[in-house]
Amino acid sequence: MKAEILDTIQQFETIVIHRHVRPDPDAYGSQGGLAEILKASFPEKSIFTVGETEPSLAFLNDMDTIADETYRNALVIVCDTANRERVSDQRFQLGSKLIKIDHHPNHDAYGDLQWVDETASSVSEMVYAFYLFGKDKGLCMTDEAARLLYAGIVGDTGRFLYPSTSRKTFEYAGELIHYAFDRTELYHHLYEVEPNVVKLQGYIYQNLEIDSSGAAVVVLKRELIAQYGVSPHDASQLVSTLGDIKGLVAWCFFIEETDQIRLRFRSKGPVINEIARKYNGGGHPLAAGATVYSWDIVEAVKRDLIHVCANH
Ligand SMILES: [Mn+2]
């Protein structure tokens, strides 16, 4: 598949790289890392990165603004995005060929070419593997690409903590740190927390109720989030901070946004992406998400969580 992808990239003059909405460091890192590799390797080609800007990740990469015509005869590559609805900037469909590079379960098998590796810790790791495959076939690595890919790997592995972190992940990270970028500064950008976010975190800890099965739901309504001066995006980042709590097995955050409620599932064992899929979402077995439009389902989701925890 890597050979086919490289071959396809070589055939196109214009390449537009997309990633998912509500981007995380792996979305930004894989998209930007691949773009930097391709820019350095094929200076004659036009390479663009598009999608909504996430202010908290703007230190990683700037997005390009392109006209619809740019997609004519263009190759489109979508990184880190399981399903078509989640692609940031739906013009990804306007290109003449589409490649999917992802590490989520391939339930929406879109794209003329698909490279999906569920064993990869991150798509940034896959992009580095792609570089290794192509480095004696014309692909070049740069310091900036290394910074972006390293950020993506660190982000999706929770700083090399999650079980998806493999020997290969460490090997690649070990190679990436040979490039010239400031790791301390990168960590600082990735993990510094606003004081008001910590206060909301305190509220969540204070009010957390864990069911005897180990399940918990956390409901964060708009007024509450606003009261702390926290954005829904920042509130959703707190879902992972409950991981160290003893007795907690699987949990879901309900985060109210302007016209929708975002569900963020996490688990220490029971598979929860099946639950997310029931509510038209998806994701990894232990980290998934969905979007709903009514508070009526909170109890149903809680029952689903209790069910998977009790049967684990
Ligand atoms: Mn990812």
PDB file of C-alpha atoms and ligand atoms in Angstrom:
ATOM      1  CA  MET A   1       0.000   0.000   0.000  1.00  0.00           C
ATOM      2  CA  LYS A   2       2.852   2.426   0.803  1.00  0.00           C
ATOM      3  CA  ALA A   3       4.274   1.825  -2.684  1.00  0.00           C
ATOM      4  CA  GLU A   4       0.900   2.533  -4.277  1.00  0.00           C
ATOM      5  CA  ILE A   5       0.508   5.709  -2.239  1.00  0.00           C
ATOM      6  CA  LEU A   6       3.992   6.965  -3.154  1.00  0.00           C
ATOM      7  CA  ASP A   7       3.354   6.113  -6.786  1.00  0.00           C
ATOM      8  CA  THR A   8       0.073   8.048  -6.721  1.00  0.00           C
ATOM      9  CA  ILE A   9       1.672  11.065  -5.011  1.00  0.00           C
ATOM     10  CA  GLN A  10       4.310  11.153  -7.757  1.00  0.00           C
ATOM     11  CA  GLN A  11       1.578  11.365 -10.428  1.00  0.00           C
ATOM     12  CA  PHE A  12      -0.095  14.528  -9.095  1.00  0.00           C
ATOM     13  CA  GLU A  13       1.003  18.160  -9.244  1.00  0.00           C
ATOM     14  CA  THR A  14      -1.431  19.360  -6.595  1.00  0.00           C
ATOM     15  CA  ILE A  15      -1.978  17.544  -3.293  1.00  0.00           C
ATOM     16  CA  VAL A  16      -4.468  18.695  -0.658  1.00  0.00           C
ATOM     17  CA  ILE A  17      -4.196  17.090   2.793  1.00  0.00           C
ATOM     18  CA  HIS A  18      -7.174  16.999   5.147  1.00  0.00           C
ATOM     19  CA  ARG A  19      -7.791  15.667   8.674  1.00  0.00           C
ATOM     20  CA  HIS A  20     -10.690  15.447  11.110  1.00  0.00           C
ATOM     21  CA  VAL A  21     -12.841  18.127  12.716  1.00  0.00           C
ATOM     22  CA  ARG A  22     -12.074  19.021  16.359  1.00  0.00           C
ATOM     23  CA  PRO A  23      -8.440  18.250  15.590  1.00  0.00           C
ATOM     24  CA  ASP A  24      -6.046  16.744  18.115  1.00  0.00           C
ATOM     25  CA  PRO A  25      -2.241  16.746  17.939  1.00  0.00           C
ATOM     26  CA  ASP A  26      -2.227  13.564  15.804  1.00  0.00           C
ATOM     27  CA  ALA A  27      -4.629  15.117  13.288  1.00  0.00           C
ATOM     28  CA  TYR A  28      -2.473  18.246  13.022  1.00  0.00           C
ATOM     29  CA  GLY A  29       0.783  16.290  13.289  1.00  0.00           C
ATOM     30  CA  SER A  30       0.077  13.647  10.657  1.00  0.00           C
ATOM     31  CA  GLN A  31      -1.432  16.163   8.241  1.00  0.00           C
ATOM     32  CA  GLY A  32       1.330  18.731   8.691  1.00  0.00           C
ATOM     33  CA  GLY A  33       4.116  16.154   8.954  1.00  0.00           C
ATOM     34  CA  LEU A  34       3.087  14.523   5.686  1.00  0.00           C
ATOM     35  CA  ALA A  35       2.775  17.948   4.033  1.00  0.00           C
ATOM     36  CA  GLU A  36       6.289  18.954   5.180  1.00  0.00           C
ATOM     37  CA  ILE A  37       7.775  15.673   3.917  1.00  0.00           C
ATOM     38  CA  LEU A  38       6.080  16.078   0.532  1.00  0.00           C
ATOM     39  CA  LYS A  39       7.053  19.768   0.213  1.00  0.00           C
ATOM     40  CA  ALA A  40      10.697  18.920   0.898  1.00  0.00           C
ATOM     41  CA  SER A  41      10.649  15.873  -1.362  1.00  0.00           C
ATOM     42  CA  PHE A  42       8.774  17.398  -4.312  1.00  0.00           C
ATOM     43  CA  PRO A  43       9.444  21.162  -4.352  1.00  0.00           C
ATOM     44  CA  GLU A  44       7.769  21.474  -7.770  1.00  0.00           C
ATOM     45  CA  LYS A  45       4.417  20.230  -6.445  1.00  0.00           C
ATOM     46  CA  SER A  46       1.759  22.374  -4.731  1.00  0.00           C
ATOM     47  CA  ILE A  47       0.984  20.894  -1.309  1.00  0.00           C
ATOM     48  CA  PHE A  48      -1.791  22.297   0.901  1.00  0.00           C
ATOM     49  CA  THR A  49      -3.121  21.588   4.401  1.00  0.00           C
ATOM     50  CA  VAL A  50      -6.745  22.562   4.994  1.00  0.00           C
ATOM     51  CA  GLY A  51      -9.373  22.391   7.718  1.00  0.00           C
ATOM     52  CA  GLU A  52     -10.646  24.547  10.548  1.00  0.00           C
ATOM     53  CA  THR A  53      -8.006  26.157  12.730  1.00  0.00           C
ATOM     54  CA  GLU A  54      -7.930  24.991  16.340  1.00  0.00           C
ATOM     55  CA  PRO A  55      -6.375  27.909  18.281  1.00  0.00           C
ATOM     56  CA  SER A  56      -4.843  25.652  20.948  1.00  0.00           C
ATOM     57  CA  LEU A  57      -2.964  23.743  18.208  1.00  0.00           C
ATOM     58  CA  ALA A  58      -2.000  26.711  16.043  1.00  0.00           C
ATOM     59  CA  PHE A  59       1.570  26.417  17.393  1.00  0.00           C
ATOM     60  CA  LEU A  60       1.875  23.222  15.348  1.00  0.00           C
ATOM     61  CA  ASN A  61       0.888  24.303  11.849  1.00  0.00           C
ATOM     62  CA  ASP A  62      -0.939  26.940   9.804  1.00  0.00           C
ATOM     63  CA  MET A  63      -3.794  25.939   7.530  1.00  0.00           C
ATOM     64  CA  ASP A  64      -3.959  27.046   3.891  1.00  0.00           C
ATOM     65  CA  THR A  65      -6.931  28.817   2.338  1.00  0.00           C
ATOM     66  CA  ILE A  66      -7.578  27.425  -1.122  1.00  0.00           C
ATOM     67  CA  ALA A  67     -10.195  27.932  -3.842  1.00  0.00           C
ATOM     68  CA  ASP A  68     -12.498  25.153  -5.003  1.00  0.00           C
ATOM     69  CA  GLU A  69     -10.684  25.124  -8.365  1.00  0.00           C
ATOM     70  CA  THR A  70      -7.522  23.963  -6.599  1.00  0.00           C
ATOM     71  CA  TYR A  71      -9.183  20.569  -6.224  1.00  0.00           C
ATOM     72  CA  ARG A  72      -9.440  20.100  -9.977  1.00  0.00           C
ATOM     73  CA  ASN A  73      -6.984  17.324 -10.921  1.00  0.00           C
ATOM     74  CA  ALA A  74      -5.760  17.274  -7.335  1.00  0.00           C
ATOM     75  CA  LEU A  75      -4.897  14.315  -5.149  1.00  0.00           C
ATOM     76  CA  VAL A  76      -6.622  14.491  -1.775  1.00  0.00           C
ATOM     77  CA  ILE A  77      -5.178  12.676   1.241  1.00  0.00           C
ATOM     78  CA  VAL A  78      -7.235  12.444   4.437  1.00  0.00           C
ATOM     79  CA  CYS A  79      -5.294  11.656   7.628  1.00  0.00           C
ATOM     80  CA  ASP A  80      -6.589  10.258  10.926  1.00  0.00           C
ATOM     81  CA  THR A  81     -10.292  10.409   9.991  1.00  0.00           C
ATOM     82  CA  ALA A  82     -12.435   7.275  10.302  1.00  0.00           C
ATOM     83  CA  ASN A  83     -15.568   8.490   8.550  1.00  0.00           C
ATOM     84  CA  ARG A  84     -16.351  10.973   5.807  1.00  0.00           C
ATOM     85  CA  GLU A  85     -18.639  13.135   7.966  1.00  0.00           C
ATOM     86  CA  ARG A  86     -15.715  13.901  10.284  1.00  0.00           C
ATOM     87  CA  VAL A  87     -13.427  15.253   7.563  1.00  0.00           C
ATOM     88  CA  SER A  88     -12.735  18.920   8.224  1.00  0.00           C
ATOM     89  CA  ASP A  89     -13.639  20.831   5.023  1.00  0.00           C
ATOM     90  CA  GLN A  90     -16.019  18.641   3.065  1.00  0.00           C
ATOM     91  CA  ARG A  91     -14.456  19.744  -0.226  1.00  0.00           C
ATOM     92  CA  PHE A  92     -12.188  16.710   0.172  1.00  0.00           C
ATOM     93  CA  GLN A  93     -14.624  15.038  -2.233  1.00  0.00           C
ATOM     94  CA  LEU A  94     -13.771  17.482  -5.044  1.00  0.00           C
ATOM     95  CA  GLY A  95     -10.370  15.999  -5.858  1.00  0.00           C
ATOM     96  CA  SER A  96      -9.769  13.540  -8.680  1.00  0.00           C
ATOM     97  CA  LYS A  97      -8.300  10.849  -6.418  1.00  0.00           C
ATOM     98  CA  LEU A  98      -8.729  10.200  -2.700  1.00  0.00           C
ATOM     99  CA  ILE A  99      -6.422   8.424  -0.239  1.00  0.00           C
ATOM    100  CA  LYS A 100      -7.368   7.518   3.328  1.00  0.00           C
ATOM    101  CA  ILE A 101      -4.559   7.074   5.876  1.00  0.00           C
ATOM    102  CA  ASP A 102      -5.925   6.117   9.274  1.00  0.00           C
ATOM    103  CA  HIS A 103      -5.593   3.971  12.388  1.00  0.00           C
ATOM    104  CA  HIS A 104      -9.266   3.785  13.462  1.00  0.00           C
ATOM    105  CA  PRO A 105     -11.496   0.801  12.626  1.00  0.00           C
ATOM    106  CA  ASN A 106     -12.345   1.046   8.927  1.00  0.00           C
ATOM    107  CA  HIS A 107     -16.148   1.106   9.129  1.00  0.00           C
ATOM    108  CA  ASP A 108     -16.477   3.814   6.495  1.00  0.00           C
ATOM    109  CA  ALA A 109     -14.145   2.470   3.825  1.00  0.00           C
ATOM    110  CA  TYR A 110     -13.858   5.639   1.744  1.00  0.00           C
ATOM    111  CA  GLY A 111     -11.107   6.538  -0.711  1.00  0.00           C
ATOM    112  CA  ASP A 112      -9.647   5.102  -3.908  1.00  0.00           C
ATOM    113  CA  LEU A 113      -6.706   3.927  -1.824  1.00  0.00           C
ATOM    114  CA  GLN A 114      -6.972   3.076   1.862  1.00  0.00           C
ATOM    115  CA  TRP A 115      -4.110   2.484   4.233  1.00  0.00           C
ATOM    116  CA  VAL A 116      -5.618   1.623   7.604  1.00  0.00           C
ATOM    117  CA  ASP A 117      -3.445   0.202  10.368  1.00  0.00           C
ATOM    118  CA  GLU A 118      -5.346  -0.278  13.603  1.00  0.00           C
ATOM    119  CA  THR A 119      -2.163  -1.406  15.333  1.00  0.00           C
ATOM    120  CA  ALA A 120      -0.493   1.973  14.772  1.00  0.00           C
ATOM    121  CA  SER A 121      -0.382   4.233  17.831  1.00  0.00           C
ATOM    122  CA  SER A 122      -1.111   7.238  15.650  1.00  0.00           C
ATOM    123  CA  VAL A 123      -1.295   8.294  12.031  1.00  0.00           C
ATOM    124  CA  SER A 124       1.841  10.329  12.719  1.00  0.00           C
ATOM    125  CA  GLU A 125       3.595   6.997  13.360  1.00  0.00           C
ATOM    126  CA  MET A 126       2.224   5.719  10.018  1.00  0.00           C
ATOM    127  CA  VAL A 127       3.471   8.818   8.208  1.00  0.00           C
ATOM    128  CA  TYR A 128       6.937   8.226   9.653  1.00  0.00           C
ATOM    129  CA  ALA A 129       6.733   4.590   8.488  1.00  0.00           C
ATOM    130  CA  PHE A 130       5.794   5.935   5.049  1.00  0.00           C
ATOM    131  CA  TYR A 131       8.878   8.159   5.099  1.00  0.00           C
ATOM    132  CA  LEU A 132      11.081   5.178   6.073  1.00  0.00           C
ATOM    133  CA  PHE A 133       9.624   3.203   3.177  1.00  0.00           C
ATOM    134  CA  GLY A 134      10.270   6.052   0.726  1.00  0.00           C
ATOM    135  CA  LYS A 135      13.523   7.539   2.000  1.00  0.00           C
ATOM    136  CA  ASP A 136      15.634   5.890  -0.699  1.00  0.00           C
ATOM    137  CA  LYS A 137      12.886   6.537  -3.251  1.00  0.00           C
ATOM    138  CA  GLY A 138      12.962  10.327  -2.957  1.00  0.00           C
ATOM    139  CA  LEU A 139      11.254  11.150   0.347  1.00  0.00           C
ATOM    140  CA  CYS A 140      13.019  13.651   2.623  1.00  0.00           C
ATOM    141  CA  MET A 141      12.488  14.302   6.338  1.00  0.00           C
ATOM    142  CA  THR A 142      12.825  17.792   7.787  1.00  0.00           C
ATOM    143  CA  ASP A 143      13.150  19.161  11.323  1.00  0.00           C
ATOM    144  CA  GLU A 144       9.668  20.633  11.060  1.00  0.00           C
ATOM    145  CA  ALA A 145       8.140  17.362   9.844  1.00  0.00           C
ATOM    146  CA  ALA A 146       9.872  15.566  12.721  1.00  0.00           C
ATOM    147  CA  ARG A 147       8.460  18.081  15.230  1.00  0.00           C
ATOM    148  CA  LEU A 148       4.933  17.602  13.899  1.00  0.00           C
ATOM    149  CA  LEU A 149       5.099  13.794  13.782  1.00  0.00           C
ATOM    150  CA  TYR A 150       6.629  13.628  17.249  1.00  0.00           C
ATOM    151  CA  ALA A 151       3.811  15.846  18.572  1.00  0.00           C
ATOM    152  CA  GLY A 152       1.228  13.561  16.967  1.00  0.00           C
ATOM    153  CA  ILE A 153       2.763  10.417  18.450  1.00  0.00           C
ATOM    154  CA  VAL A 154       3.067  11.998  21.901  1.00  0.00           C
ATOM    155  CA  GLY A 155      -0.534  13.229  21.711  1.00  0.00           C
ATOM    156  CA  ASP A 156      -2.168   9.975  20.627  1.00  0.00           C
ATOM    157  CA  THR A 157      -0.159   7.796  23.030  1.00  0.00           C
ATOM    158  CA  GLY A 158      -0.741  10.042  26.045  1.00  0.00           C
ATOM    159  CA  ARG A 159       3.021  10.584  26.280  1.00  0.00           C
ATOM    160  CA  PHE A 160       3.810   6.923  25.502  1.00  0.00           C
ATOM    161  CA  LEU A 161       1.400   5.678  28.161  1.00  0.00           C
ATOM    162  CA  TYR A 162      -1.492   4.032  26.271  1.00  0.00           C
ATOM    163  CA  PRO A 163      -1.308   0.331  25.288  1.00  0.00           C
ATOM    164  CA  SER A 164      -1.177   1.333  21.602  1.00  0.00           C
ATOM    165  CA  THR A 165       2.411   2.425  22.290  1.00  0.00           C
ATOM    166  CA  SER A 166       4.573  -0.274  20.707  1.00  0.00           C
ATOM    167  CA  ARG A 167       8.247  -0.964  20.374  1.00  0.00           C
ATOM    168  CA  LYS A 168       7.968   0.601  16.920  1.00  0.00           C
ATOM    169  CA  THR A 169       6.477   3.746  18.473  1.00  0.00           C
ATOM    170  CA  PHE A 170       9.512   4.123  20.732  1.00  0.00           C
ATOM    171  CA  GLU A 171      11.905   3.367  17.872  1.00  0.00           C
ATOM    172  CA  TYR A 172      10.329   6.001  15.654  1.00  0.00           C
ATOM    173  CA  ALA A 173      10.206   8.540  18.486  1.00  0.00           C
ATOM    174  CA  GLY A 174      13.866   7.778  19.162  1.00  0.00           C
ATOM    175  CA  GLU A 175      14.690   8.512  15.540  1.00  0.00           C
ATOM    176  CA  LEU A 176      12.546  11.650  15.413  1.00  0.00           C
ATOM    177  CA  ILE A 177      14.323  13.279  18.358  1.00  0.00           C
ATOM    178  CA  HIS A 178      17.529  13.289  16.302  1.00  0.00           C
ATOM    179  CA  TYR A 179      16.026  16.151  14.334  1.00  0.00           C
ATOM    180  CA  ALA A 180      16.405  19.733  15.509  1.00  0.00           C
ATOM    181  CA  PHE A 181      13.301  20.789  17.380  1.00  0.00           C
ATOM    182  CA  ASP A 182      12.681  21.918  20.909  1.00  0.00           C
ATOM    183  CA  ARG A 183      10.969  19.081  22.778  1.00  0.00           C
ATOM    184  CA  THR A 184      10.619  21.042  26.009  1.00  0.00           C
ATOM    185  CA  GLU A 185       8.845  23.847  24.211  1.00  0.00           C
ATOM    186  CA  LEU A 186       6.628  21.321  22.414  1.00  0.00           C
ATOM    187  CA  TYR A 187       5.571  19.665  25.700  1.00  0.00           C
ATOM    188  CA  HIS A 188       4.979  23.082  27.197  1.00  0.00           C
ATOM    189  CA  HIS A 189       2.583  23.971  24.341  1.00  0.00           C
ATOM    190  CA  LEU A 190       0.871  20.584  24.413  1.00  0.00           C
ATOM    191  CA  TYR A 191       0.312  20.299  28.161  1.00  0.00           C
ATOM    192  CA  GLU A 192       0.089  23.710  29.738  1.00  0.00           C
ATOM    193  CA  VAL A 193      -3.368  24.161  31.287  1.00  0.00           C
ATOM    194  CA  GLU A 194      -5.324  27.361  31.887  1.00  0.00           C
ATOM    195  CA  PRO A 195      -6.174  27.941  35.577  1.00  0.00           C
ATOM    196  CA  ASN A 196      -9.922  28.064  34.794  1.00  0.00           C
ATOM    197  CA  VAL A 197      -9.729  24.648  33.138  1.00  0.00           C
ATOM    198  CA  VAL A 198      -8.119  23.244  36.301  1.00  0.00           C
ATOM    199  CA  LYS A 199     -10.985  24.720  38.309  1.00  0.00           C
ATOM    200  CA  LEU A 200     -13.535  22.984  36.064  1.00  0.00           C
ATOM    201  CA  GLN A 201     -11.504  19.808  36.567  1.00  0.00           C
ATOM    202  CA  GLY A 202     -11.900  20.330  40.314  1.00  0.00           C
ATOM    203  CA  TYR A 203     -15.675  20.609  39.866  1.00  0.00           C
ATOM    204  CA  ILE A 204     -15.690  17.322  37.922  1.00  0.00           C
ATOM    205  CA  TYR A 205     -13.675  15.532  40.636  1.00  0.00           C
ATOM    206  CA  GLN A 206     -15.930  16.937  43.369  1.00  0.00           C
ATOM    207  CA  ASN A 207     -19.126  15.800  41.661  1.00  0.00           C
ATOM    208  CA  LEU A 208     -18.055  12.480  40.156  1.00  0.00           C
ATOM    209  CA  GLU A 209     -20.307   9.544  41.015  1.00  0.00           C
ATOM    210  CA  ILE A 210     -18.941   6.105  40.192  1.00  0.00           C
ATOM    211  CA  ASP A 211     -21.445   3.261  39.873  1.00  0.00           C
ATOM    212  CA  SER A 212     -20.619  -0.008  41.683  1.00  0.00           C
ATOM    213  CA  SER A 213     -19.793  -1.496  38.242  1.00  0.00           C
ATOM    214  CA  GLY A 214     -17.138   1.169  37.721  1.00  0.00           C
ATOM    215  CA  ALA A 215     -19.159   3.255  35.248  1.00  0.00           C
ATOM    216  CA  ALA A 216     -19.594   7.021  35.444  1.00  0.00           C
ATOM    217  CA  VAL A 217     -21.110   9.793  33.396  1.00  0.00           C
ATOM    218  CA  VAL A 218     -20.114  13.437  33.657  1.00  0.00           C
ATOM    219  CA  VAL A 219     -22.635  15.999  32.411  1.00  0.00           C
ATOM    220  CA  LEU A 220     -21.208  19.383  31.467  1.00  0.00           C
ATOM    221  CA  LYS A 221     -23.976  21.754  30.391  1.00  0.00           C
ATOM    222  CA  ARG A 222     -23.229  24.954  28.551  1.00  0.00           C
ATOM    223  CA  GLU A 223     -24.031  27.285  31.441  1.00  0.00           C
ATOM    224  CA  LEU A 224     -21.642  25.377  33.705  1.00  0.00           C
ATOM    225  CA  ILE A 225     -18.784  25.369  31.210  1.00  0.00           C
ATOM    226  CA  ALA A 226     -19.401  29.057  30.526  1.00  0.00           C
ATOM    227  CA  GLN A 227     -19.417  29.811  34.253  1.00  0.00           C
ATOM    228  CA  TYR A 228     -15.822  28.555  34.385  1.00  0.00           C
ATOM    229  CA  GLY A 229     -14.964  30.458  31.209  1.00  0.00           C
ATOM    230  CA  VAL A 230     -13.940  27.216  29.513  1.00  0.00           C
ATOM    231  CA  SER A 231     -14.554  26.336  25.859  1.00  0.00           C
ATOM    232  CA  PRO A 232     -16.313  23.051  25.047  1.00  0.00           C
ATOM    233  CA  HIS A 233     -13.104  21.934  23.327  1.00  0.00           C
ATOM    234  CA  ASP A 234     -11.047  22.473  26.494  1.00  0.00           C
ATOM    235  CA  ALA A 235     -13.746  20.835  28.613  1.00  0.00           C
ATOM    236  CA  SER A 236     -13.633  17.760  26.387  1.00  0.00           C
ATOM    237  CA  GLN A 237      -9.872  17.446  26.951  1.00  0.00           C
ATOM    238  CA  LEU A 238     -10.561  16.715  30.616  1.00  0.00           C
ATOM    239  CA  VAL A 239     -12.095  13.325  29.790  1.00  0.00           C
ATOM    240  CA  SER A 240      -8.689  11.623  29.983  1.00  0.00           C
ATOM    241  CA  THR A 241      -7.802  13.136  33.362  1.00  0.00           C
ATOM    242  CA  LEU A 242     -10.082  10.679  35.191  1.00  0.00           C
ATOM    243  CA  GLY A 243      -7.969   7.694  34.122  1.00  0.00           C
ATOM    244  CA  ASP A 244      -6.063   7.446  37.409  1.00  0.00           C
ATOM    245  CA  ILE A 245      -9.148   7.192  39.618  1.00  0.00           C
ATOM    246  CA  LYS A 246      -9.299   3.840  41.410  1.00  0.00           C
ATOM    247  CA  GLY A 247     -12.519   1.918  40.762  1.00  0.00           C
ATOM    248  CA  LEU A 248     -13.430   3.880  37.662  1.00  0.00           C
ATOM    249  CA  VAL A 249     -13.603   1.518  34.664  1.00  0.00           C
ATOM    250  CA  ALA A 250     -15.473   3.230  31.825  1.00  0.00           C
ATOM    251  CA  TRP A 251     -16.910   6.717  31.618  1.00  0.00           C
ATOM    252  CA  CYS A 252     -18.508   9.224  29.332  1.00  0.00           C
ATOM    253  CA  PHE A 253     -18.458  13.016  29.255  1.00  0.00           C
ATOM    254  CA  PHE A 254     -21.498  14.837  27.887  1.00  0.00           C
ATOM    255  CA  ILE A 255     -20.344  18.241  26.746  1.00  0.00           C
ATOM    256  CA  GLU A 256     -23.001  20.633  25.546  1.00  0.00           C
ATOM    257  CA  GLU A 257     -22.065  22.812  22.592  1.00  0.00           C
ATOM    258  CA  THR A 258     -24.113  25.472  20.809  1.00  0.00           C
ATOM    259  CA  ASP A 259     -26.477  23.113  19.018  1.00  0.00           C
ATOM    260  CA  GLN A 260     -25.270  19.634  19.908  1.00  0.00           C
ATOM    261  CA  ILE A 261     -24.022  17.471  22.743  1.00  0.00           C
ATOM    262  CA  ARG A 262     -20.660  15.856  22.331  1.00  0.00           C
ATOM    263  CA  LEU A 263     -20.090  12.443  23.947  1.00  0.00           C
ATOM    264  CA  ARG A 264     -16.547  11.427  24.847  1.00  0.00           C
ATOM    265  CA  PHE A 265     -16.047   7.841  26.010  1.00  0.00           C
ATOM    266  CA  ARG A 266     -13.025   6.407  27.779  1.00  0.00           C
ATOM    267  CA  SER A 267     -12.405   2.935  29.156  1.00  0.00           C
ATOM    268  CA  LYS A 268      -9.720   0.977  30.990  1.00  0.00           C
ATOM    269  CA  GLY A 269     -10.883  -2.363  29.545  1.00  0.00           C
ATOM    270  CA  PRO A 270     -14.476  -2.824  28.369  1.00  0.00           C
ATOM    271  CA  VAL A 271     -14.977  -1.994  24.690  1.00  0.00           C
ATOM    272  CA  ILE A 272     -16.869   1.294  24.427  1.00  0.00           C
ATOM    273  CA  ASN A 273     -16.713   2.173  20.717  1.00  0.00           C
ATOM    274  CA  GLU A 274     -19.670  -0.193  20.195  1.00  0.00           C
ATOM    275  CA  ILE A 275     -21.653   2.091  22.498  1.00  0.00           C
ATOM    276  CA  ALA A 276     -20.435   5.162  20.614  1.00  0.00           C
ATOM    277  CA  ARG A 277     -21.512   3.548  17.349  1.00  0.00           C
ATOM    278  CA  LYS A 278     -25.002   2.970  18.743  1.00  0.00           C
ATOM    279  CA  TYR A 279     -25.268   6.776  18.953  1.00  0.00           C
ATOM    280  CA  ASN A 280     -23.850   7.279  15.432  1.00  0.00           C
ATOM    281  CA  GLY A 281     -20.305   7.861  16.644  1.00  0.00           C
ATOM    282  CA  GLY A 282     -17.203   5.712  16.639  1.00  0.00           C
ATOM    283  CA  GLY A 283     -13.547   5.519  17.533  1.00  0.00           C
ATOM    284  CA  HIS A 284     -11.132   3.173  19.217  1.00  0.00           C
ATOM    285  CA  PRO A 285     -12.149   0.312  21.553  1.00  0.00           C
ATOM    286  CA  LEU A 286     -11.027   2.307  24.613  1.00  0.00           C
ATOM    287  CA  ALA A 287     -11.522   5.888  23.390  1.00  0.00           C
ATOM    288  CA  ALA A 288     -14.504   6.911  21.333  1.00  0.00           C
ATOM    289  CA  GLY A 289     -16.952   9.725  20.702  1.00  0.00           C
ATOM    290  CA  ALA A 290     -20.380  10.594  19.360  1.00  0.00           C
ATOM    291  CA  THR A 291     -22.618  13.605  18.815  1.00  0.00           C
ATOM    292  CA  VAL A 292     -26.245  13.705  19.995  1.00  0.00           C
ATOM    293  CA  TYR A 293     -28.948  16.369  20.109  1.00  0.00           C
ATOM    294  CA  SER A 294     -30.959  15.539  23.216  1.00  0.00           C
ATOM    295  CA  TRP A 295     -30.316  15.056  26.914  1.00  0.00           C
ATOM    296  CA  ASP A 296     -32.826  12.193  26.953  1.00  0.00           C
ATOM    297  CA  ILE A 297     -30.142   9.627  26.232  1.00  0.00           C
ATOM    298  CA  VAL A 298     -27.948  10.265  29.296  1.00  0.00           C
ATOM    299  CA  GLU A 299     -29.577   7.456  31.301  1.00  0.00           C
ATOM    300  CA  ALA A 300     -29.451   5.084  28.320  1.00  0.00           C
ATOM    301  CA  VAL A 301     -25.718   5.724  27.878  1.00  0.00           C
ATOM    302  CA  LYS A 302     -25.184   5.202  31.597  1.00  0.00           C
ATOM    303  CA  ARG A 303     -26.992   1.845  31.379  1.00  0.00           C
ATOM    304  CA  ASP A 304     -24.843   0.883  28.383  1.00  0.00           C
ATOM    305  CA  LEU A 305     -21.681   1.711  30.334  1.00  0.00           C
ATOM    306  CA  ILE A 306     -22.859  -0.206  33.396  1.00  0.00           C
ATOM    307  CA  HIS A 307     -23.657  -3.137  31.125  1.00  0.00           C
ATOM    308  CA  VAL A 308     -20.187  -3.316  29.548  1.00  0.00           C
ATOM    309  CA  CYS A 309     -18.464  -2.765  32.915  1.00  0.00           C
ATOM    310  CA  ALA A 310     -20.543  -5.438  34.638  1.00  0.00           C
ATOM    311  CA  ASN A 311     -19.861  -7.944  31.855  1.00  0.00           C
ATOM    312  CA  HIS A 312     -16.159  -7.256  31.602  1.00  0.00           C
TER     313      HIS A 312
HETATM  314 MN    MN B   1      -4.997   9.577  15.663  1.00  0.00          MN
END
